[in-house]
PDB file of C-alpha atoms in Angstrom:
ATOM      1  CA  MET A   1       1.342 -42.219 -31.612  1.00 34.00           C
ATOM      2  CA  ARG A   2       2.390 -38.692 -30.752  1.00 34.00           C
ATOM      3  CA  GLU A   3       6.091 -37.863 -31.100  1.00 34.00           C
ATOM      4  CA  ARG A   4       7.753 -36.266 -28.124  1.00 37.00           C
ATOM      5  CA  LYS A   5      10.300 -33.493 -28.291  1.00 43.00           C
ATOM      6  CA  ASN A   6      13.885 -34.804 -28.593  1.00 48.00           C
ATOM      7  CA  GLU A   7      12.692 -38.343 -29.319  1.00 42.00           C
ATOM      8  CA  LYS A   8      12.633 -40.052 -32.686  1.00 42.00           C
ATOM      9  CA  THR A   9      10.044 -42.819 -32.550  1.00 39.00           C
ATOM     10  CA  THR A  10      10.885 -44.086 -36.035  1.00 40.00           C
ATOM     11  CA  GLY A  11      13.888 -45.936 -34.661  1.00 51.00           C
ATOM     12  CA  ALA A  12      11.942 -48.143 -32.244  1.00 51.00           C
ATOM     13  CA  ASP A  13      13.064 -51.760 -32.138  1.00 52.00           C
ATOM     14  CA  GLU A  14      11.295 -54.866 -30.887  1.00 50.00           C
ATOM     15  CA  GLU A  15      12.314 -54.090 -27.297  1.00 66.00           C
ATOM     16  CA  GLY A  16      10.847 -50.590 -27.450  1.00 76.00           C
ATOM     17  CA  ALA A  17      14.184 -48.775 -27.675  1.00 80.00           C
ATOM     18  CA  VAL A  18      14.062 -45.471 -29.502  1.00 86.00           C
ATOM     19  CA  VAL A  19      16.766 -43.147 -30.773  1.00 90.00           C
ATOM     20  CA  LEU A  20      17.034 -40.233 -28.365  1.00 91.00           C
ATOM     21  CA  THR A  21      18.816 -36.914 -28.710  1.00 96.00           C
ATOM     22  CA  GLY A  22      19.876 -35.062 -25.560  1.00 96.00           C
ATOM     23  CA  LEU A  23      19.484 -31.448 -24.544  1.00 98.00           C
ATOM     24  CA  ALA A  24      21.724 -28.490 -25.333  1.00 98.00           C
ATOM     25  CA  PRO A  25      24.248 -27.451 -22.684  1.00 99.00           C
ATOM     26  CA  VAL A  26      23.274 -24.801 -20.149  1.00 98.00           C
ATOM     27  CA  VAL A  27      26.251 -22.479 -19.715  1.00 98.00           C
ATOM     28  CA  GLY A  28      26.470 -19.007 -18.198  1.00 97.00           C
ATOM     29  CA  GLU A  29      29.109 -16.357 -18.851  1.00 96.00           C
ATOM     30  CA  ALA A  30      31.907 -17.664 -16.627  1.00 97.00           C
ATOM     31  CA  PRO A  31      30.993 -21.076 -15.197  1.00 98.00           C
ATOM     32  CA  LEU A  32      33.240 -22.642 -12.571  1.00 98.00           C
ATOM     33  CA  ILE A  33      31.629 -26.088 -12.325  1.00 98.00           C
ATOM     34  CA  LEU A  34      30.298 -28.349 -15.077  1.00 98.00           C
ATOM     35  CA  ILE A  35      27.842 -31.017 -13.932  1.00 99.00           C
ATOM     36  CA  LEU A  36      27.535 -33.871 -16.412  1.00 99.00           C
ATOM     37  CA  GLY A  37      24.714 -36.379 -16.309  1.00 97.00           C
ATOM     38  CA  SER A  38      24.572 -39.345 -18.654  1.00 93.00           C
ATOM     39  CA  MET A  39      21.432 -38.852 -20.787  1.00 92.00           C
ATOM     40  CA  PRO A  40      18.158 -37.178 -19.777  1.00 92.00           C
ATOM     41  CA  GLY A  41      15.367 -39.544 -18.781  1.00 90.00           C
ATOM     42  CA  ALA A  42      11.998 -39.748 -20.510  1.00 89.00           C
ATOM     43  CA  ALA A  43      10.396 -37.058 -18.312  1.00 93.00           C
ATOM     44  CA  SER A  44      13.277 -34.655 -18.963  1.00 96.00           C
ATOM     45  CA  LEU A  45      13.235 -35.234 -22.712  1.00 94.00           C
ATOM     46  CA  ALA A  46       9.454 -34.836 -22.864  1.00 95.00           C
ATOM     47  CA  ALA A  47       9.673 -31.541 -20.954  1.00 97.00           C
ATOM     48  CA  ALA A  48      12.937 -30.484 -22.672  1.00 98.00           C
ATOM     49  CA  GLN A  49      14.279 -29.746 -19.175  1.00 98.00           C
ATOM     50  CA  TYR A  50      17.196 -31.155 -17.242  1.00 98.00           C
ATOM     51  CA  TYR A  51      16.212 -33.253 -14.209  1.00 97.00           C
ATOM     52  CA  ALA A  52      12.454 -32.910 -14.814  1.00 97.00           C
ATOM     53  CA  HIS A  53      11.401 -36.148 -13.083  1.00 95.00           C
ATOM     54  CA  PRO A  54       9.689 -35.056  -9.847  1.00 94.00           C
ATOM     55  CA  ALA A  55      11.564 -37.677  -7.798  1.00 95.00           C
ATOM     56  CA  ASN A  56      15.018 -36.626  -9.032  1.00 96.00           C
ATOM     57  CA  ARG A  57      16.910 -34.915  -6.208  1.00 98.00           C
ATOM     58  CA  PHE A  58      19.048 -32.676  -8.446  1.00 98.00           C
ATOM     59  CA  TRP A  59      17.157 -29.394  -7.960  1.00 99.00           C
ATOM     60  CA  PRO A  60      16.595 -29.814  -4.197  1.00 98.00           C
ATOM     61  CA  LEU A  61      20.303 -30.692  -3.877  1.00 98.00           C
ATOM     62  CA  MET A  62      21.391 -27.586  -5.791  1.00 98.00           C
ATOM     63  CA  ALA A  63      19.165 -25.441  -3.534  1.00 98.00           C
ATOM     64  CA  LEU A  64      20.943 -26.902  -0.489  1.00 98.00           C
ATOM     65  CA  LEU A  65      24.444 -26.519  -1.940  1.00 98.00           C
ATOM     66  CA  PHE A  66      23.985 -22.944  -3.148  1.00 98.00           C
ATOM     67  CA  PRO A  67      21.877 -21.257  -0.439  1.00 97.00           C
ATOM     68  CA  GLU A  68      22.320 -17.761  -1.906  1.00 97.00           C
ATOM     69  CA  GLU A  69      20.245 -18.997  -4.873  1.00 98.00           C
ATOM     70  CA  THR A  70      17.781 -21.233  -2.969  1.00 97.00           C
ATOM     71  CA  ALA A  71      14.725 -19.238  -4.069  1.00 98.00           C
ATOM     72  CA  ARG A  72      15.619 -19.534  -7.765  1.00 98.00           C
ATOM     73  CA  LEU A  73      16.816 -23.148  -7.536  1.00 98.00           C
ATOM     74  CA  SER A  74      13.581 -24.124  -5.747  1.00 98.00           C
ATOM     75  CA  SER A  75      11.321 -22.255  -8.159  1.00 98.00           C
ATOM     76  CA  PRO A  76       8.704 -24.190 -10.114  1.00 98.00           C
ATOM     77  CA  ASP A  77       9.813 -22.126 -13.133  1.00 98.00           C
ATOM     78  CA  TYR A  78      12.546 -23.970 -15.049  1.00 99.00           C
ATOM     79  CA  GLU A  79      14.134 -20.794 -16.450  1.00 98.00           C
ATOM     80  CA  GLU A  80      14.421 -19.423 -12.889  1.00 99.00           C
ATOM     81  CA  ARG A  81      16.187 -22.621 -11.789  1.00 99.00           C
ATOM     82  CA  LEU A  82      18.608 -22.347 -14.700  1.00 99.00           C
ATOM     83  CA  GLU A  83      19.306 -18.727 -13.770  1.00 99.00           C
ATOM     84  CA  GLY A  84      20.045 -19.872 -10.211  1.00 99.00           C
ATOM     85  CA  LEU A  85      22.597 -22.348 -11.563  1.00 98.00           C
ATOM     86  CA  ARG A  86      24.224 -19.746 -13.792  1.00 98.00           C
ATOM     87  CA  ARG A  87      24.473 -17.289 -10.882  1.00 98.00           C
ATOM     88  CA  SER A  88      26.071 -20.077  -8.824  1.00 98.00           C
ATOM     89  CA  GLY A  89      28.699 -20.670 -11.528  1.00 98.00           C
ATOM     90  CA  VAL A  90      27.269 -24.047 -12.539  1.00 98.00           C
ATOM     91  CA  ALA A  91      26.902 -25.334 -16.104  1.00 99.00           C
ATOM     92  CA  LEU A  92      24.915 -28.448 -17.098  1.00 98.00           C
ATOM     93  CA  TRP A  93      25.243 -30.995 -19.847  1.00 99.00           C
ATOM     94  CA  ASP A  94      25.427 -34.734 -20.442  1.00 97.00           C
ATOM     95  CA  THR A  95      28.197 -37.074 -21.502  1.00 97.00           C
ATOM     96  CA  ILE A  96      25.880 -38.714 -24.073  1.00 94.00           C
ATOM     97  CA  GLY A  97      24.533 -36.747 -27.023  1.00 96.00           C
ATOM     98  CA  SER A  98      22.341 -39.462 -28.509  1.00 93.00           C
ATOM     99  CA  CYS A  99      21.577 -43.107 -27.890  1.00 93.00           C
ATOM    100  CA  GLU A 100      19.018 -45.865 -28.153  1.00 91.00           C
ATOM    101  CA  ARG A 101      17.130 -46.583 -24.954  1.00 86.00           C
ATOM    102  CA  ALA A 102      13.885 -48.168 -23.821  1.00 83.00           C
ATOM    103  CA  GLY A 103      12.628 -46.308 -20.744  1.00 73.00           C
ATOM    104  CA  SER A 104      14.832 -44.062 -18.629  1.00 69.00           C
ATOM    105  CA  LEU A 105      17.406 -46.349 -17.014  1.00 74.00           C
ATOM    106  CA  ASP A 106      21.077 -45.846 -17.871  1.00 70.00           C
ATOM    107  CA  SER A 107      21.481 -49.631 -17.972  1.00 74.00           C
ATOM    108  CA  SER A 108      19.237 -49.663 -21.086  1.00 76.00           C
ATOM    109  CA  ILE A 109      21.455 -47.277 -23.089  1.00 84.00           C
ATOM    110  CA  ARG A 110      22.855 -48.705 -26.337  1.00 85.00           C
ATOM    111  CA  ASN A 111      24.573 -47.343 -29.443  1.00 91.00           C
ATOM    112  CA  MET A 112      25.446 -44.049 -27.860  1.00 91.00           C
ATOM    113  CA  THR A 113      27.250 -41.076 -29.346  1.00 94.00           C
ATOM    114  CA  PRO A 114      29.142 -38.942 -26.811  1.00 96.00           C
ATOM    115  CA  ASN A 115      28.852 -35.185 -26.527  1.00 97.00           C
ATOM    116  CA  ASP A 116      31.967 -33.104 -27.240  1.00 97.00           C
ATOM    117  CA  VAL A 117      32.653 -32.381 -23.584  1.00 98.00           C
ATOM    118  CA  ALA A 118      36.324 -31.616 -24.243  1.00 96.00           C
ATOM    119  CA  GLY A 119      35.252 -29.004 -26.794  1.00 96.00           C
ATOM    120  CA  LEU A 120      32.869 -27.405 -24.300  1.00 97.00           C
ATOM    121  CA  LEU A 121      35.643 -27.259 -21.696  1.00 97.00           C
ATOM    122  CA  LYS A 122      38.023 -25.728 -24.225  1.00 96.00           C
ATOM    123  CA  SER A 123      35.518 -22.998 -25.068  1.00 96.00           C
ATOM    124  CA  HIS A 124      34.845 -22.283 -21.371  1.00 98.00           C
ATOM    125  CA  PRO A 125      38.275 -22.121 -19.667  1.00 97.00           C
ATOM    126  CA  THR A 126      36.757 -20.799 -16.420  1.00 98.00           C
ATOM    127  CA  ILE A 127      35.423 -24.294 -15.667  1.00 98.00           C
ATOM    128  CA  GLY A 128      37.799 -25.784 -13.119  1.00 98.00           C
ATOM    129  CA  THR A 129      35.689 -28.669 -11.818  1.00 98.00           C
ATOM    130  CA  VAL A 130      33.747 -31.353 -13.656  1.00 98.00           C
ATOM    131  CA  VAL A 131      31.163 -33.287 -11.643  1.00 98.00           C
ATOM    132  CA  LEU A 132      30.038 -36.629 -13.029  1.00 98.00           C
ATOM    133  CA  ASN A 133      26.493 -37.176 -11.764  1.00 98.00           C
ATOM    134  CA  GLY A 134      26.319 -40.969 -11.464  1.00 94.00           C
ATOM    135  CA  SER A 135      28.289 -43.990 -12.590  1.00 94.00           C
ATOM    136  CA  LYS A 136      27.167 -44.048 -16.251  1.00 94.00           C
ATOM    137  CA  SER A 137      28.308 -40.459 -16.676  1.00 95.00           C
ATOM    138  CA  ALA A 138      31.677 -41.415 -15.152  1.00 97.00           C
ATOM    139  CA  VAL A 139      32.090 -44.429 -17.468  1.00 96.00           C
ATOM    140  CA  VAL A 140      31.300 -42.396 -20.588  1.00 95.00           C
ATOM    141  CA  TRP A 141      33.620 -39.579 -19.412  1.00 97.00           C
ATOM    142  CA  ARG A 142      36.509 -42.020 -18.929  1.00 96.00           C
ATOM    143  CA  ARG A 143      35.987 -43.674 -22.322  1.00 95.00           C
ATOM    144  CA  HIS A 144      35.253 -40.647 -24.481  1.00 95.00           C
ATOM    145  CA  ALA A 145      36.260 -37.325 -22.910  1.00 96.00           C
ATOM    146  CA  GLN A 146      38.831 -37.713 -20.143  1.00 95.00           C
ATOM    147  CA  ARG A 147      41.979 -38.107 -22.225  1.00 95.00           C
ATOM    148  CA  GLU A 148      41.366 -35.143 -24.526  1.00 95.00           C
ATOM    149  CA  ALA A 149      40.020 -32.934 -21.740  1.00 96.00           C
ATOM    150  CA  LEU A 150      42.949 -33.581 -19.405  1.00 96.00           C
ATOM    151  CA  LEU A 151      45.539 -33.164 -22.168  1.00 95.00           C
ATOM    152  CA  GLU A 152      44.079 -29.730 -22.822  1.00 91.00           C
ATOM    153  CA  ARG A 153      43.405 -28.944 -19.145  1.00 94.00           C
ATOM    154  CA  PRO A 154      45.664 -31.021 -16.833  1.00 95.00           C
ATOM    155  CA  ASP A 155      44.608 -28.871 -13.858  1.00 95.00           C
ATOM    156  CA  LEU A 156      40.948 -29.857 -14.254  1.00 97.00           C
ATOM    157  CA  ARG A 157      39.374 -31.312 -11.116  1.00 97.00           C
ATOM    158  CA  VAL A 158      37.077 -34.264 -11.919  1.00 98.00           C
ATOM    159  CA  LEU A 159      34.681 -35.682  -9.324  1.00 98.00           C
ATOM    160  CA  ALA A 160      32.576 -38.816  -9.789  1.00 98.00           C
ATOM    161  CA  LEU A 161      29.649 -38.371  -7.384  1.00 98.00           C
ATOM    162  CA  PRO A 162      26.543 -40.398  -6.534  1.00 97.00           C
ATOM    163  CA  SER A 163      23.613 -39.969  -8.877  1.00 96.00           C
ATOM    164  CA  THR A 164      20.690 -37.732  -7.981  1.00 97.00           C
ATOM    165  CA  SER A 165      18.405 -40.049  -9.965  1.00 92.00           C
ATOM    166  CA  PRO A 166      15.386 -41.630  -8.267  1.00 89.00           C
ATOM    167  CA  ALA A 167      16.908 -44.980  -9.354  1.00 88.00           C
ATOM    168  CA  ASN A 168      19.619 -44.316  -6.728  1.00 90.00           C
ATOM    169  CA  ALA A 169      17.131 -44.636  -3.868  1.00 88.00           C
ATOM    170  CA  ARG A 170      19.690 -46.087  -1.449  1.00 92.00           C
ATOM    171  CA  LEU A 171      20.907 -42.541  -0.748  1.00 95.00           C
ATOM    172  CA  ARG A 172      18.667 -39.979   0.910  1.00 96.00           C
ATOM    173  CA  LEU A 173      18.860 -36.306  -0.021  1.00 97.00           C
ATOM    174  CA  ALA A 174      20.808 -35.645   3.207  1.00 97.00           C
ATOM    175  CA  ASP A 175      23.391 -38.280   2.186  1.00 97.00           C
ATOM    176  CA  LEU A 176      23.744 -36.763  -1.269  1.00 98.00           C
ATOM    177  CA  GLU A 177      24.106 -33.296   0.220  1.00 98.00           C
ATOM    178  CA  MET A 178      26.870 -34.405   2.570  1.00 97.00           C
ATOM    179  CA  THR A 179      28.802 -36.202  -0.193  1.00 97.00           C
ATOM    180  CA  TRP A 180      28.408 -33.491  -2.829  1.00 98.00           C
ATOM    181  CA  ARG A 181      29.096 -30.634  -0.371  1.00 97.00           C
ATOM    182  CA  GLU A 182      32.293 -32.274   0.875  1.00 95.00           C
ATOM    183  CA  ALA A 183      33.519 -33.025  -2.657  1.00 95.00           C
ATOM    184  CA  LEU A 184      32.727 -29.574  -4.014  1.00 92.00           C
ATOM    185  CA  ALA A 185      33.868 -27.808  -0.838  1.00 88.00           C
ATOM    186  CA  VAL A 186      30.858 -25.462  -0.955  1.00 74.00           C
ATOM    187  CA  GLY A 187      29.007 -23.876   1.956  1.00 59.00           C
TER     188      GLY A 187
END
């Protein structure tokens, strides 16, 4: 069995769960918004790219929300998309640094270790808004990062928004755009 990047197959249990390690944060020089997912799915970990599953609406949504960077955010080149985010003042990371999971669903996450989101916010004081991409991200934020982050930064704006994941199929891209645009007050 071939090992995939960011995945330790030695920890597999009888249900197929493996120990997974997330991706490094993507942060530009002076980010204004931090978008936090929960934990990258299998496609993202295999590609070592945020939101790599072709059915995830994250990149199309970013292209709609930040039209001045649409060309970069719509590019097939991952580094171009990241540059589009940086130019839009957006940083990316996840609330979970490592966990056990079989498959890609957040509901399968066990034995997780949170990322030091409060530390990231402390080292990047230009971030004024944290967006929690989906309910699992919001739950982990509340349990592991919220208290410390808000003690340090009481002015921080925190938004729990609907997930861009293909598992959240009840919302169309247009619905996500409307909700995210209104919450972020962009465009």
